[in-house]
Coordinates of C-alpha atoms in Angstrom, one line a residue:
M1 CA 9.1 -12.8 6.1
T2 CA 11.1 -11.5 3.2
N3 CA 10.1 -8.6 1.1
E4 CA 9.3 -11.0 -1.7
E5 CA 7.1 -13.2 0.5
C6 CA 5.1 -10.3 1.7
M7 CA 4.7 -9.0 -1.8
K8 CA 3.3 -12.4 -2.8
V9 CA 0.7 -12.1 -0.1
A10 CA -0.1 -8.6 -1.5
L11 CA -0.5 -10.1 -5.0
E12 CA -3.0 -12.6 -3.6
E13 CA -4.9 -9.7 -1.9
A14 CA -5.0 -7.9 -5.3
E15 CA -6.6 -10.9 -6.9
Q16 CA -9.3 -10.8 -4.1
S17 CA -9.8 -7.1 -4.8
V18 CA -10.7 -7.9 -8.4
R19 CA -13.0 -10.8 -7.4
E20 CA -14.9 -8.2 -5.3
G21 CA -15.2 -5.8 -8.3
Q22 CA -12.5 -3.4 -7.2
A23 CA -9.2 -2.3 -8.8
P24 CA -6.2 -4.6 -8.6
F25 CA -4.3 -2.7 -5.9
A26 CA -3.5 -4.2 -2.5
V27 CA -1.4 -3.8 0.7
V28 CA 0.0 -6.0 3.3
V29 CA 1.1 -4.4 6.6
T30 CA 3.7 -5.9 8.9
D31 CA 4.2 -4.9 12.5
P32 CA 7.6 -4.0 14.0
E33 CA 8.3 -7.7 14.6
G34 CA 7.6 -8.6 11.0
N35 CA 4.3 -10.3 11.5
I36 CA 1.4 -9.5 9.2
A37 CA -0.8 -7.1 11.1
W38 CA -3.4 -6.4 8.3
K39 CA -4.0 -6.8 4.6
D40 CA -6.5 -4.8 2.5
H41 CA -7.2 -3.7 -1.0
D42 CA -8.9 -1.0 -3.0
R43 CA -12.5 -0.5 -1.9
V44 CA -13.3 2.7 -3.8
K45 CA -16.5 1.3 -5.4
E46 CA -17.6 -0.6 -2.3
F47 CA -17.4 2.5 -0.1
M48 CA -18.2 5.0 -2.8
D49 CA -15.1 6.8 -1.6
P50 CA -12.3 7.9 -3.9
T51 CA -9.8 7.7 -1.0
A52 CA -10.6 4.1 0.0
H53 CA -7.3 2.8 -1.4
G54 CA -5.8 -0.2 0.4
E55 CA -3.2 1.9 2.2
I56 CA -5.7 4.4 3.5
N57 CA -8.1 1.6 4.6
A58 CA -5.2 -0.1 6.5
I59 CA -4.2 3.1 8.2
R60 CA -7.7 3.8 9.3
Y61 CA -8.2 0.2 10.6
L62 CA -4.9 -0.1 12.4
C63 CA -4.8 3.3 14.0
K64 CA -8.3 2.7 15.4
K65 CA -7.6 -0.9 16.4
L66 CA -4.3 0.1 18.2
N67 CA -5.8 3.4 19.5
T68 CA -2.9 5.4 18.1
L69 CA -2.0 7.9 15.4
S70 CA 1.5 6.5 14.9
L71 CA 2.3 3.3 13.0
K72 CA 6.0 3.8 13.6
G73 CA 7.8 0.5 12.9
Y74 CA 5.2 -0.7 10.5
T75 CA 5.9 -1.6 6.9
F76 CA 3.4 -1.3 4.0
Y77 CA 3.9 -3.7 1.1
T78 CA 2.0 -2.4 -1.9
T79 CA 1.6 -4.1 -5.3
S80 CA 1.9 -0.7 -7.0
E81 CA 3.8 2.5 -6.2
P82 CA 1.6 4.4 -3.8
C83 CA -0.3 7.4 -5.1
P84 CA 0.3 10.8 -3.5
T85 CA -2.8 10.5 -1.3
C86 CA -1.6 7.1 0.1
M87 CA 2.0 8.2 0.4
T88 CA 1.0 11.3 2.3
G89 CA -1.3 9.2 4.5
M90 CA 1.6 6.8 5.3
I91 CA 3.8 9.8 6.2
K92 CA 1.2 11.3 8.4
A93 CA 0.7 8.0 10.1
Q94 CA 4.4 7.8 10.7
V95 CA 4.8 4.5 8.8
S96 CA 8.5 3.5 8.8
K97 CA 8.7 1.8 5.4
N98 CA 6.9 1.3 2.1
V99 CA 8.0 -1.5 -0.2
Y100 CA 6.2 -1.5 -3.5
G101 CA 6.1 -3.7 -6.6
A102 CA 5.4 -1.9 -9.9
K103 CA 5.9 1.8 -10.6
T104 CA 2.8 3.8 -11.5
E105 CA 4.2 7.3 -11.8
S106 CA 3.8 7.4 -15.6
T107 CA 0.1 6.3 -15.6
A108 CA -1.0 7.9 -12.3
S109 CA -3.7 10.6 -12.2
L110 CA -1.1 12.7 -10.4
P111 CA 2.3 11.5 -11.6
L112 CA 4.5 12.1 -8.5
S113 CA 6.8 9.3 -7.4
A114 CA 6.6 7.9 -3.9
T115 CA 10.3 8.5 -3.5
M116 CA 10.0 12.1 -4.4
I117 CA 7.1 12.6 -2.0
A118 CA 9.0 10.8 0.8
S119 CA 12.0 13.0 0.3
Y120 CA 10.0 16.0 1.5
S121 CA 9.0 14.3 4.7
K122 CA 11.4 15.6 7.4
K123 CA 9.3 15.2 10.5
Y124 CA 8.2 11.6 9.8
P125 CA 10.8 10.1 7.5
I126 CA 9.7 7.0 5.5
Q127 CA 12.0 4.6 3.7
V128 CA 10.8 3.7 0.2
I129 CA 12.0 0.5 -1.6
G130 CA 10.6 -0.1 -5.1
D131 CA 10.7 -2.8 -7.7
V132 CA 10.1 -5.8 -5.4
L133 CA 8.6 -8.5 -7.7
A134 CA 8.0 -5.6 -10.1
D135 CA 7.5 -7.8 -13.2
E136 CA 4.9 -9.9 -11.4
C137 CA 3.1 -6.9 -10.0
L138 CA 3.0 -5.1 -13.4
A139 CA 1.9 -8.3 -15.3
Q140 CA -0.9 -8.8 -12.7
R141 CA -2.1 -5.2 -12.9
N142 CA -2.1 -5.2 -16.7
R143 CA -3.9 -8.6 -16.8
L144 CA -6.5 -7.5 -14.2
L145 CA -7.1 -4.2 -15.8
G146 CA -7.3 -5.8 -19.2
L147 CA -4.3 -3.9 -20.6

């Protein structure tokens, strides 16, 4: 699947998140062969856990399912630029790549870019690619948040 095709699946997952009363943030994870291994979304209200973002949920699920602490070779497609917690989680889980849609740095609670955070990761480098279907991701986020 292309980056754009995976991001379209993530956009669908973000719609599901809002239908469930959550924030419009989602992730699609592909394995080293490019197959969708998992998709998830924000579940902060559902779990009453401020860290239950889609990326963290996916890391927890996949590491447990695969009985590993390393998701090397996996790619996380996120509708929005990952927050520092999620970016750090992906680095600690040794995720190889993050492809995100719309930037969030200027509106984030802790405005640090994913690229900047990734640049500090020497032990577990992660490639960050931004602005994939950025207009669609931003429009959806604004629409679903009522902005």
